[in-house]
Tab-separated table of C-alpha atoms in Angstrom:
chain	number	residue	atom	x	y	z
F	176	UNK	CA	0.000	0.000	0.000
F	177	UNK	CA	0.825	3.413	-0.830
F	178	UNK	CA	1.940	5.251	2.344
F	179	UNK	CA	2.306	9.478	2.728
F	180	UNK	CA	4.295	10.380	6.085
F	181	UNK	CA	2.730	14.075	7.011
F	182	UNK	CA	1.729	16.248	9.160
F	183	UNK	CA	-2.032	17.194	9.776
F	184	UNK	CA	-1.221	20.893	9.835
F	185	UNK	CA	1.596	20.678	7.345
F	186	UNK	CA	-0.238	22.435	4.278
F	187	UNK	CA	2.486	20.740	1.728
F	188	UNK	CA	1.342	17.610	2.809
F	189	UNK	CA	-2.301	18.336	2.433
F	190	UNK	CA	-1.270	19.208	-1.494
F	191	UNK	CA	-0.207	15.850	-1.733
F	192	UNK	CA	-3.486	14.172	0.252
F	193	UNK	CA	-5.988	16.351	-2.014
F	194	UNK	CA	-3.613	15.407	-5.066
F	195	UNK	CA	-3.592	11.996	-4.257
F	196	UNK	CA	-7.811	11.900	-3.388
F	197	UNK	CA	-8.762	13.508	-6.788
F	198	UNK	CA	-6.630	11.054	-8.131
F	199	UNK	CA	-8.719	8.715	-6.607
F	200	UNK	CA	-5.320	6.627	-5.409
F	201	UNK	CA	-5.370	5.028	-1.952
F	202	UNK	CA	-2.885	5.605	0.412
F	203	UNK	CA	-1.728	4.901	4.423
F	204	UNK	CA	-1.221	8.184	6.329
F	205	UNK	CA	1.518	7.950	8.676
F	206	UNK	CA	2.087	11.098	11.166
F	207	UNK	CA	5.583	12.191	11.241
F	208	UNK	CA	7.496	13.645	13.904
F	209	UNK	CA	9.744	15.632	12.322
F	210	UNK	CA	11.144	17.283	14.965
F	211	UNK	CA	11.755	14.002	17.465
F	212	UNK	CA	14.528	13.904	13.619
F	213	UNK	CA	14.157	10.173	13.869
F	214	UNK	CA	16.542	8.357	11.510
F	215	UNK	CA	15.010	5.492	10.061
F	216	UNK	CA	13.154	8.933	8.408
F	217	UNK	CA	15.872	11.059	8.273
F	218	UNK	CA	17.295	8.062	5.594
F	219	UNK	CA	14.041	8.353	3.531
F	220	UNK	CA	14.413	12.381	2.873
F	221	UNK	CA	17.863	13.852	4.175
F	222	UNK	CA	16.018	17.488	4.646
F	223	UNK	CA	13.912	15.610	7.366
F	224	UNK	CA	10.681	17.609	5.975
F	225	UNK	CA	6.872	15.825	5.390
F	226	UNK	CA	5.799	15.327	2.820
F	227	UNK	CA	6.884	11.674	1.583
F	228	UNK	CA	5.966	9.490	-0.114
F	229	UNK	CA	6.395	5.734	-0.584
F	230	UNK	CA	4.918	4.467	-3.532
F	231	UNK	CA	3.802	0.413	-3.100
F	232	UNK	CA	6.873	-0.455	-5.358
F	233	UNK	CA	8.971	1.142	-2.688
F	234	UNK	CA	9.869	4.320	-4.625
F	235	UNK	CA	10.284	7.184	-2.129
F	236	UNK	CA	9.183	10.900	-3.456
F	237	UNK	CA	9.812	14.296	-1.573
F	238	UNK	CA	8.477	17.977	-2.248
F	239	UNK	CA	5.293	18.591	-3.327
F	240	UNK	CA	5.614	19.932	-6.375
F	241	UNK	CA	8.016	16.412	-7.291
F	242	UNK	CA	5.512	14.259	-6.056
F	243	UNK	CA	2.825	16.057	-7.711
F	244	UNK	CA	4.926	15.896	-11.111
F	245	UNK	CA	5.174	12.054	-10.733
F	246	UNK	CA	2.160	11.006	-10.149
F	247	UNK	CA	0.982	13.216	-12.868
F	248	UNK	CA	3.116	11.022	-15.289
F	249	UNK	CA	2.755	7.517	-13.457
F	250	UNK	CA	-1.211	7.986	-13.097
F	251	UNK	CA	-2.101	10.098	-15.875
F	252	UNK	CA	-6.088	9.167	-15.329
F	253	UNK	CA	-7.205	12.441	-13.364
F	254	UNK	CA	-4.916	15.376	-14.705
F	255	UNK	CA	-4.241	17.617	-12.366
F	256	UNK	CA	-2.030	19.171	-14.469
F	257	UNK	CA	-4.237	19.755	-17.514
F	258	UNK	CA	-4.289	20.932	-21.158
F	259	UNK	CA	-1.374	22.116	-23.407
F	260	UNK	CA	2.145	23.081	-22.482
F	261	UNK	CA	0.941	27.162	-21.959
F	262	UNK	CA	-2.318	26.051	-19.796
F	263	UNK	CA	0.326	23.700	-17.789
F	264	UNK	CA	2.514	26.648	-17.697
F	265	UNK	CA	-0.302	28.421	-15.873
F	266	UNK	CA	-0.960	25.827	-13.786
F	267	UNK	CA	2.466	25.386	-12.936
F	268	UNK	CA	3.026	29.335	-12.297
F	269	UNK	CA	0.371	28.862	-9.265
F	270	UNK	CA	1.411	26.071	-7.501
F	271	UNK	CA	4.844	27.879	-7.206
F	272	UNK	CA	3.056	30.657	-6.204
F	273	UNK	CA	0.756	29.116	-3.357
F	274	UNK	CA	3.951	26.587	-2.502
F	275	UNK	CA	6.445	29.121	-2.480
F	276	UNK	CA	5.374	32.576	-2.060
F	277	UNK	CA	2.210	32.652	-0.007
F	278	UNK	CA	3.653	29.976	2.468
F	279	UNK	CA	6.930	32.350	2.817
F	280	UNK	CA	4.497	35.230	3.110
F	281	UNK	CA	1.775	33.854	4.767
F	282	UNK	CA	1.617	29.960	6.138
F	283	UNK	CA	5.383	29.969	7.248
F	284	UNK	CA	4.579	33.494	9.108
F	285	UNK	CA	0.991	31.762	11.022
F	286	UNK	CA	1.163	28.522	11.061
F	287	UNK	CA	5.069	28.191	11.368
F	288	UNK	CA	4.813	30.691	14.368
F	289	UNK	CA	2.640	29.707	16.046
F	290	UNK	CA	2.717	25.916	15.993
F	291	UNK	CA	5.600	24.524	14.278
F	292	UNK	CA	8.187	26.640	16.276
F	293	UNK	CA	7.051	25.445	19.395
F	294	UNK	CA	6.775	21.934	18.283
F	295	UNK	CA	10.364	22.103	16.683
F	296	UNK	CA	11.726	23.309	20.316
F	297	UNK	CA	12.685	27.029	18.433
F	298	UNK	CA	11.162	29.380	20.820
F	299	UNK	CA	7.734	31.634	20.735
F	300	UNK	CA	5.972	32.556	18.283
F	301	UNK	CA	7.410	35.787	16.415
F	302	UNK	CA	4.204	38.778	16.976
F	303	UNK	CA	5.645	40.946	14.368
F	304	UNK	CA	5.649	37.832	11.839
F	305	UNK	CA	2.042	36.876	12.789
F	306	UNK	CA	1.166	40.101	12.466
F	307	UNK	CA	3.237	40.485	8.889
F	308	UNK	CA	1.561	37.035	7.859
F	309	UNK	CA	-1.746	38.425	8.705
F	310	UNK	CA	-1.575	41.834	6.943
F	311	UNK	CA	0.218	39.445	3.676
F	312	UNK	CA	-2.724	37.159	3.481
F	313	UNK	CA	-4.906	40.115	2.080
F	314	UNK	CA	-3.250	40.698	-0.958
F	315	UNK	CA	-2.955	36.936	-1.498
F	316	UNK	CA	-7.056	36.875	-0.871
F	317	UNK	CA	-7.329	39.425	-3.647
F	318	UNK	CA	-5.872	37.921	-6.041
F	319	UNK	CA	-7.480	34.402	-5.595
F	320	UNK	CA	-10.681	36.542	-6.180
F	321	UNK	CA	-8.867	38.529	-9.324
F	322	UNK	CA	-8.380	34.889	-10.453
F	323	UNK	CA	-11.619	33.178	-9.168
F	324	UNK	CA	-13.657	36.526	-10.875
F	325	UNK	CA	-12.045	35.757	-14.312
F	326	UNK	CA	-11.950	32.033	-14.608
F	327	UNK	CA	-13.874	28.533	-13.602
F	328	UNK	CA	-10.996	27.851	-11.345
F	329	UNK	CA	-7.422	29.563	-10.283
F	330	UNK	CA	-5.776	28.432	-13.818
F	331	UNK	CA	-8.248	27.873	-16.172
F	332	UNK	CA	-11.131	26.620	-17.309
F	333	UNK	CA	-10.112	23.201	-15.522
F	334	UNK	CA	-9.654	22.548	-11.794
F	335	UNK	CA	-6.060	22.270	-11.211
F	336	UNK	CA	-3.561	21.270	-8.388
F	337	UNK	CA	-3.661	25.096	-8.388
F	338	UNK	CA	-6.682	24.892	-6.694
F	339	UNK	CA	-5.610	22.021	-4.623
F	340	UNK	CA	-2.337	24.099	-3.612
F	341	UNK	CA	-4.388	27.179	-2.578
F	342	UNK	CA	-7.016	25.404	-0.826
F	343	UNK	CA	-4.013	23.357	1.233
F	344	UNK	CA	-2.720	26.571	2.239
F	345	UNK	CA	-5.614	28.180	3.147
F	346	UNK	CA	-6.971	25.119	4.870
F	347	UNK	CA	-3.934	25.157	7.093
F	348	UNK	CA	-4.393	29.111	8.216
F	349	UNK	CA	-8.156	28.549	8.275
F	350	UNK	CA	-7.822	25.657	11.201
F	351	UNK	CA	-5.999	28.870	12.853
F	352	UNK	CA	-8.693	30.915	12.380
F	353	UNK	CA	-6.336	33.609	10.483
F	354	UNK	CA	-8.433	33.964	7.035
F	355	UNK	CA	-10.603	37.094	7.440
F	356	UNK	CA	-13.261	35.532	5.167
F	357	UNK	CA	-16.111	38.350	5.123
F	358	UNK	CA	-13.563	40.737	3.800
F	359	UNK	CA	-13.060	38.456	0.899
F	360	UNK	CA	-16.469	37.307	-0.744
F	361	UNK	CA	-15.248	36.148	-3.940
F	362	UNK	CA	-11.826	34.114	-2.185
F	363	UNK	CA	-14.552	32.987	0.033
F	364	UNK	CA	-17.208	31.595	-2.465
F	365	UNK	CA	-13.956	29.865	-4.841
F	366	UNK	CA	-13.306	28.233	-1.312
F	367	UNK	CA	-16.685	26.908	-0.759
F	368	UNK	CA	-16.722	25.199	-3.978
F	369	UNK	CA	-13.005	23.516	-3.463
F	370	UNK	CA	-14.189	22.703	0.195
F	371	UNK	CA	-17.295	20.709	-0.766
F	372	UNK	CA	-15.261	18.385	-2.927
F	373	UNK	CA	-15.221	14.928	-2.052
F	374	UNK	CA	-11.676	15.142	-1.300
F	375	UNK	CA	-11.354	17.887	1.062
F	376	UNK	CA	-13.591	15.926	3.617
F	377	UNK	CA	-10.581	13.956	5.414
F	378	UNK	CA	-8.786	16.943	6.042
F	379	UNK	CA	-11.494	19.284	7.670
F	380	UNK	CA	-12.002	16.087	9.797
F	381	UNK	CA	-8.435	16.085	11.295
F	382	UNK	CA	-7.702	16.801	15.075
F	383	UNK	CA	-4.440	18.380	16.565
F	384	UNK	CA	-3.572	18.172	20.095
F	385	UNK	CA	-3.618	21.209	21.675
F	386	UNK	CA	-5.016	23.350	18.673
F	387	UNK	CA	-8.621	23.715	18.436
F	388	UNK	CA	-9.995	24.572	15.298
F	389	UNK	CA	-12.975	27.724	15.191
F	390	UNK	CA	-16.669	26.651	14.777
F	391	UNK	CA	-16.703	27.397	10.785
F	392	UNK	CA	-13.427	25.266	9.878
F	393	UNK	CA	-15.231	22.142	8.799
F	394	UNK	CA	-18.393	23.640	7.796
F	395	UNK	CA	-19.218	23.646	4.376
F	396	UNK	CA	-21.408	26.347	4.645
F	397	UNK	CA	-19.491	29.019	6.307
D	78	UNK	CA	13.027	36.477	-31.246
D	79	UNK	CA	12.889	34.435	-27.493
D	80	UNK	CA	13.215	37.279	-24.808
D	81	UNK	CA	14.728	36.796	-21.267
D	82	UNK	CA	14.378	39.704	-18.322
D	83	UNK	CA	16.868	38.672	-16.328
D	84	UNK	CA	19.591	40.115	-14.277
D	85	UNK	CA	23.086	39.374	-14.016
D	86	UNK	CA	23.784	38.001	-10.657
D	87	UNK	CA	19.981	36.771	-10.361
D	88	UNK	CA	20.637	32.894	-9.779
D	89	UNK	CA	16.621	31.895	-11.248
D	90	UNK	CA	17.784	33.957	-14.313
D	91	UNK	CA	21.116	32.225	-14.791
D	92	UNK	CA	19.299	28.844	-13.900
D	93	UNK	CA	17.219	29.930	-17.179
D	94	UNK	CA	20.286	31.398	-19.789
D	95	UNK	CA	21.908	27.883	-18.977
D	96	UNK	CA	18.862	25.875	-19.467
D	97	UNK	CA	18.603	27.623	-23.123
D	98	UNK	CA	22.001	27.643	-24.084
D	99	UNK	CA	21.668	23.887	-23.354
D	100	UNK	CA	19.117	23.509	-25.380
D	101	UNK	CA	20.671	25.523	-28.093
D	102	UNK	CA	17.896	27.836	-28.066
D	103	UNK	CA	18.769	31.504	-29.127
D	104	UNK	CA	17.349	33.834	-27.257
D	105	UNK	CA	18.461	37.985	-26.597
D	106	UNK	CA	18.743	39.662	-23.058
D	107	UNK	CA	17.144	42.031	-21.430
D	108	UNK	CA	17.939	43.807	-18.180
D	109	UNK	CA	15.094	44.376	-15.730
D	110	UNK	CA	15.681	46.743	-13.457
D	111	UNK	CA	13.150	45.195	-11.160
D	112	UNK	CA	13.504	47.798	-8.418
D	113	UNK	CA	12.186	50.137	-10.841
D	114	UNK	CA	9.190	48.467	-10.565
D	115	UNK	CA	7.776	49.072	-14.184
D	116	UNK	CA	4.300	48.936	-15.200
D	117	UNK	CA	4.952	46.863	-18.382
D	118	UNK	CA	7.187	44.408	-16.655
D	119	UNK	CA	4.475	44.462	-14.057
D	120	UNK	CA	2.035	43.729	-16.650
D	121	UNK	CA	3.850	40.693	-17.715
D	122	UNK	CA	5.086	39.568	-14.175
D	123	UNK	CA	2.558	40.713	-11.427
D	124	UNK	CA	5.066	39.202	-8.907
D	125	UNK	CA	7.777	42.198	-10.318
D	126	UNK	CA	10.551	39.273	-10.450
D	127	UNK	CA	12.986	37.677	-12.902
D	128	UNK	CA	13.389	35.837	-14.264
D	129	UNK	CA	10.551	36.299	-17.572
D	130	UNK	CA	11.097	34.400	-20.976
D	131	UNK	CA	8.898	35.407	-23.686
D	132	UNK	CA	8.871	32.485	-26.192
D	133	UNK	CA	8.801	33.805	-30.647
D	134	UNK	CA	4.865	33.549	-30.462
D	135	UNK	CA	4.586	36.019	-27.362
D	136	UNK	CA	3.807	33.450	-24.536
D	137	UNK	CA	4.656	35.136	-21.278
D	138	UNK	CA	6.927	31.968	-19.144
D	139	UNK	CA	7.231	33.021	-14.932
D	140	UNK	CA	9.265	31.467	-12.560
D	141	UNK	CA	12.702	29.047	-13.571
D	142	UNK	CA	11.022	25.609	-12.576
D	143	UNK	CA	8.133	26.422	-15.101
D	144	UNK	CA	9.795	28.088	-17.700
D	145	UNK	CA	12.183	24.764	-17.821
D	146	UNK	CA	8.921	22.359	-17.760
D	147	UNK	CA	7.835	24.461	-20.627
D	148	UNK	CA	10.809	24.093	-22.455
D	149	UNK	CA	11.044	20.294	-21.629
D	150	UNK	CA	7.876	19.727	-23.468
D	151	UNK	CA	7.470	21.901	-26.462
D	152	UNK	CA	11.244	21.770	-27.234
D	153	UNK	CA	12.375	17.972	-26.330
D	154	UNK	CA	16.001	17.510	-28.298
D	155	UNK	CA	17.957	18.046	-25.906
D	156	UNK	CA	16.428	17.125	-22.683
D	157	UNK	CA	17.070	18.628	-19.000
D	158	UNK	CA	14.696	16.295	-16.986
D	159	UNK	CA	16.016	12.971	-18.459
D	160	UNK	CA	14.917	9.550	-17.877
D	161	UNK	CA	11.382	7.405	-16.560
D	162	UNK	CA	9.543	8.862	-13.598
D	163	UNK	CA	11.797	8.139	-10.769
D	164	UNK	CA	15.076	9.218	-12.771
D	165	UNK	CA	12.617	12.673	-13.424
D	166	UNK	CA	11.652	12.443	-10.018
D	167	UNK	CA	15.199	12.599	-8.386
D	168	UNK	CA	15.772	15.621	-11.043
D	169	UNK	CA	13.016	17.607	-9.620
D	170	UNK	CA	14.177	16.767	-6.091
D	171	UNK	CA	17.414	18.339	-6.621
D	172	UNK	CA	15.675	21.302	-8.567
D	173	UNK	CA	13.959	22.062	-5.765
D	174	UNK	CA	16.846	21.603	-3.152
D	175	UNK	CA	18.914	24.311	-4.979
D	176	UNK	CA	16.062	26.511	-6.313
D	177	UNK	CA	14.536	26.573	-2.738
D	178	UNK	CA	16.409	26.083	-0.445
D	179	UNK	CA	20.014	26.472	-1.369
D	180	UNK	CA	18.420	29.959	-2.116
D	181	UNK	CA	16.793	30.244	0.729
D	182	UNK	CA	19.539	29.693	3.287
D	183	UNK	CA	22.820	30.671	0.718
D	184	UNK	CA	22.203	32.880	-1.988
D	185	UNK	CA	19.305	35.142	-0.678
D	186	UNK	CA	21.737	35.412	2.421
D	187	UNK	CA	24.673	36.603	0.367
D	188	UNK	CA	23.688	37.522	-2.856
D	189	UNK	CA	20.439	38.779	-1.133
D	190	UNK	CA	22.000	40.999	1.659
D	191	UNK	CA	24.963	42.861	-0.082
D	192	UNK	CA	23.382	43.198	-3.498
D	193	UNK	CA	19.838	43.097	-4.060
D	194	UNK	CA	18.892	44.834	-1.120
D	195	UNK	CA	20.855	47.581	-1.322
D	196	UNK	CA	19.254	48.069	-5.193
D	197	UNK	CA	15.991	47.841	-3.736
D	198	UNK	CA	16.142	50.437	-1.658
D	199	UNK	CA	15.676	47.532	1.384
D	200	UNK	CA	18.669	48.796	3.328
D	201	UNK	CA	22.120	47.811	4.599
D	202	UNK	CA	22.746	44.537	4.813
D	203	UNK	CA	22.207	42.302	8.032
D	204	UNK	CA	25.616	40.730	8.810
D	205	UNK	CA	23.795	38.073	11.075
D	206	UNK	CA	22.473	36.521	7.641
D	207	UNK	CA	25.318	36.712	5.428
D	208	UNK	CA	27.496	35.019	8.615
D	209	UNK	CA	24.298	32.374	8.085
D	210	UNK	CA	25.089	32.159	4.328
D	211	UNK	CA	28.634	31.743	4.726
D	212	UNK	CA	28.119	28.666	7.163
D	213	UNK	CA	25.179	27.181	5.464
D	214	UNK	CA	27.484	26.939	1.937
D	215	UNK	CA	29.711	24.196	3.416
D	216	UNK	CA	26.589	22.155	4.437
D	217	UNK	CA	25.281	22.466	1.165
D	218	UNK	CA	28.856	21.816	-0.419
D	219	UNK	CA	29.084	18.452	1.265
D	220	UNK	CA	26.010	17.001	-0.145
D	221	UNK	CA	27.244	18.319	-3.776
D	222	UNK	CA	30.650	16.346	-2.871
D	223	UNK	CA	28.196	13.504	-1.577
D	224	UNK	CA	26.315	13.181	-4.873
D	225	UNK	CA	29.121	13.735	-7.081
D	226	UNK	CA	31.274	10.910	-5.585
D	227	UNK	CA	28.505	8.772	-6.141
D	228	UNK	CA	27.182	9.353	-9.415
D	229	UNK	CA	28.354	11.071	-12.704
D	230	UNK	CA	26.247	13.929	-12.635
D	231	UNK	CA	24.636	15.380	-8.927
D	232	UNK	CA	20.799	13.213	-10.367
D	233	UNK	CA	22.331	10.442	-11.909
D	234	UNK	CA	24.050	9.650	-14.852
D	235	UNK	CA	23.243	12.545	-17.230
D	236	UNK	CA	24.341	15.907	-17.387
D	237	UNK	CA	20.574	17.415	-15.980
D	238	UNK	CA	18.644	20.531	-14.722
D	239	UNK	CA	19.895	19.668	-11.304
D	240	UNK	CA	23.388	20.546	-12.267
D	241	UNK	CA	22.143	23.555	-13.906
D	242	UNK	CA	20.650	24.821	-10.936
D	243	UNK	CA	23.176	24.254	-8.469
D	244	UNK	CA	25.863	26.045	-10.866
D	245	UNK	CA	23.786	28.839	-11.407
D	246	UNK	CA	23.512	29.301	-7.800
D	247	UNK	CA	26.788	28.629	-6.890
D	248	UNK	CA	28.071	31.048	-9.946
D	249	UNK	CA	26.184	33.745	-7.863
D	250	UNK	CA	27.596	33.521	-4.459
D	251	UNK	CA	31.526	32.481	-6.299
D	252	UNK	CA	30.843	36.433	-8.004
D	253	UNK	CA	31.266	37.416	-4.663
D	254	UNK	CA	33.787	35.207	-3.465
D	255	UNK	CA	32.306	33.333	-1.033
D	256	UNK	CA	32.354	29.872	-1.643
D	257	UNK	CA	35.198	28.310	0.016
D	258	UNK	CA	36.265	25.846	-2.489
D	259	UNK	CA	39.457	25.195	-0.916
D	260	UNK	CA	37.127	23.369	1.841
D	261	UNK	CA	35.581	21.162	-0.986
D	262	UNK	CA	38.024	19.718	-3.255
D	263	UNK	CA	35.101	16.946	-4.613
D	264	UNK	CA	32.332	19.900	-5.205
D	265	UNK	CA	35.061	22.177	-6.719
D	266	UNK	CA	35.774	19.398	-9.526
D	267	UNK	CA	31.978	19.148	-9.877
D	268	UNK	CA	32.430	22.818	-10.435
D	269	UNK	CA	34.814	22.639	-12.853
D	270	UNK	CA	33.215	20.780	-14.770
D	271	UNK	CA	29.789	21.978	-15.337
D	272	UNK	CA	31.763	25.462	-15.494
D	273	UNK	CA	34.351	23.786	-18.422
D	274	UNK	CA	30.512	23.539	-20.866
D	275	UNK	CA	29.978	26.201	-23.569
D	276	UNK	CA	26.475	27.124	-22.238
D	277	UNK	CA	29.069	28.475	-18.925
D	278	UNK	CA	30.599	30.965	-20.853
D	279	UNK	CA	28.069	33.637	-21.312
D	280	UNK	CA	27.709	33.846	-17.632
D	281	UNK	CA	31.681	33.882	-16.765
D	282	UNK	CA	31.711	37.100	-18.816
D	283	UNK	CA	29.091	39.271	-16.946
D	284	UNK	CA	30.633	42.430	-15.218
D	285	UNK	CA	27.634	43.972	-13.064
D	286	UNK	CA	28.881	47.702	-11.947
D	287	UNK	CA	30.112	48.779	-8.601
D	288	UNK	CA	31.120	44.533	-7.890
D	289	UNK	CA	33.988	42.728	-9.137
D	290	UNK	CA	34.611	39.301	-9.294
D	291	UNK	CA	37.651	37.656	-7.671
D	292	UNK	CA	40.167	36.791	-9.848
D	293	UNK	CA	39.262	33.023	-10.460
D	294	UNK	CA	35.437	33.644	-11.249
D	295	UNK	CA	36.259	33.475	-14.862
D	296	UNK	CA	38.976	30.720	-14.526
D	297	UNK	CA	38.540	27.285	-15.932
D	298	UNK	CA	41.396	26.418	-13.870
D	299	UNK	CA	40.713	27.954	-10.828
């Protein structure tokens, strides 16, 4: 069986559970550690980070965006990646942007703070970074709506693991209760739609220790 | 004609000349002065960055990872990202490592602090991170010496995008003298190497005002 080490508030490894869900591929979820830096783990990706995954013919992927890529070419049934080489290009454009920019600007600055740091025994949570990751996440809302106003989904006409890499991010902030929703109607209604699908259910279903998620976080209509 | 914004000591946009010149692609250069902040580089990059490759029919290309997945798939002859899945798969892997978070924790403290910041108007630069960058290199240089002691090129045995990354980075922070090669004897052949290729040259010749290079940047022999 397919296995996926992760976190439940890690929002790279929620790309990869969505990803893998509208692919409609099982898989094992094991919860890693990553900060007990065990090594059996440490031997399966070097950087010591969640995502991974072990395929069932023992092939081990690491980074989102790889193990996106590969199962895109190994199980080509539900393309995530769809259309020609400019769509993909599009496509491609806002996964790096959700992946890299709004978790620098935004997840890394909330969710990193406030849990991760702890967890990874690297102090208290840094107010002027929550408050930089909060003022950040408005511009990021904006354009999802820019986006969302113009098109059927993020990229195109086609949902996309843009989508899926959005709604990870914001999945992960929204379990904080740091997305200020009402000022965002059009982010908010885009969200609605990705949060209804089949695939989101597992995730608004998880439970951290010691981090209670606000009333609205797994309701579909909120 | 192709059309690359880039800047000189921008490691994405040296990532991208090599990937071209690889390919045997021509394609002219344009300067961005991104701290300028023009509204028709704007208008092609809302993210105000480099590098941007406009392809002969005018499609607009953002971000290195997804201007060389473009170029993998519409222009195939000479290929970057060789191999099945898992050969691709390690390729990514390493394309992320150096585009990420080499970047992250070497060039954006180096390159980052005594150069770009200064042209954006960001400040002086924070000696705390470039002492960061100068000990997070040798980390970084060991696991180049790792993977080049073990295989022919750093993802396998072809020449790949992996390599391409890491010496575009590394071409960066060696502009400003600050990779201790003498520290790294296995990483510096590597080096020497991927440096000895024709598609190296361009870059070896760049002179970017007000820094000079040491005196080996441009040496084949160094």
């Amino acid at each position: 069986m397919r296995c996926l080490y992760h976190l439940p508030l890690s929002a790279a490894s929620r790309l990869v559970r969505l990803a893998l869900a509208e692919k409609k591929l099982d898989f094992d979820l094991k919860v890693e550690r990553v900060w007990d830096r065990r090594d059996d783990f440490l031997a399966l990706n070097p950087a010591g980070e969640v995502p991974v995954l072990i395929e069932p013919d023992g092939t081990t992927l690491i980074e989102a965006p790889v193990i996106v890529e590969y199962l895109e070419e190994v199980h080509p049934e539900v393309r995530l990646i769809p259309g020609g080489p400019v769509d993909r290009a599009e496509v491609r454009r806002l996964l790096v942007w959700f992946d890299v920019k709004f978790r620098q600007e935004v997840t890394d600055n909330l969710a990193g703070e406030k849990i991760m740091k702890r967890l990874m025994g690297r102090g208290y949570p840094n107010s002027e970074a929550i408050r930089a990751g909060r003022a950040n996440i408005h511009y990021h809302l904006d354009y999802i709506a820019y986006l969302a106003e113009r098109r059927n989904w993020l990229a195109g006409e086609d949902f996309s693991i843009a989508d899926i890499a959005a709604g990870a991010h914001l999945s992960v902030v929204d379990y904080l209760g740091d997305v200020p929703w009402e000022d965002h109607p059009a982010a908010k209604e885009w969200y609605a739609r990705i949060k209804s699908r089949p695939c989101f259910r597992p995730l608004l279903g998880d439970v951290v220790p010691g981090v209670s998620a606000p009333a609205h976080y797994p309701d579909l209509d909120f």
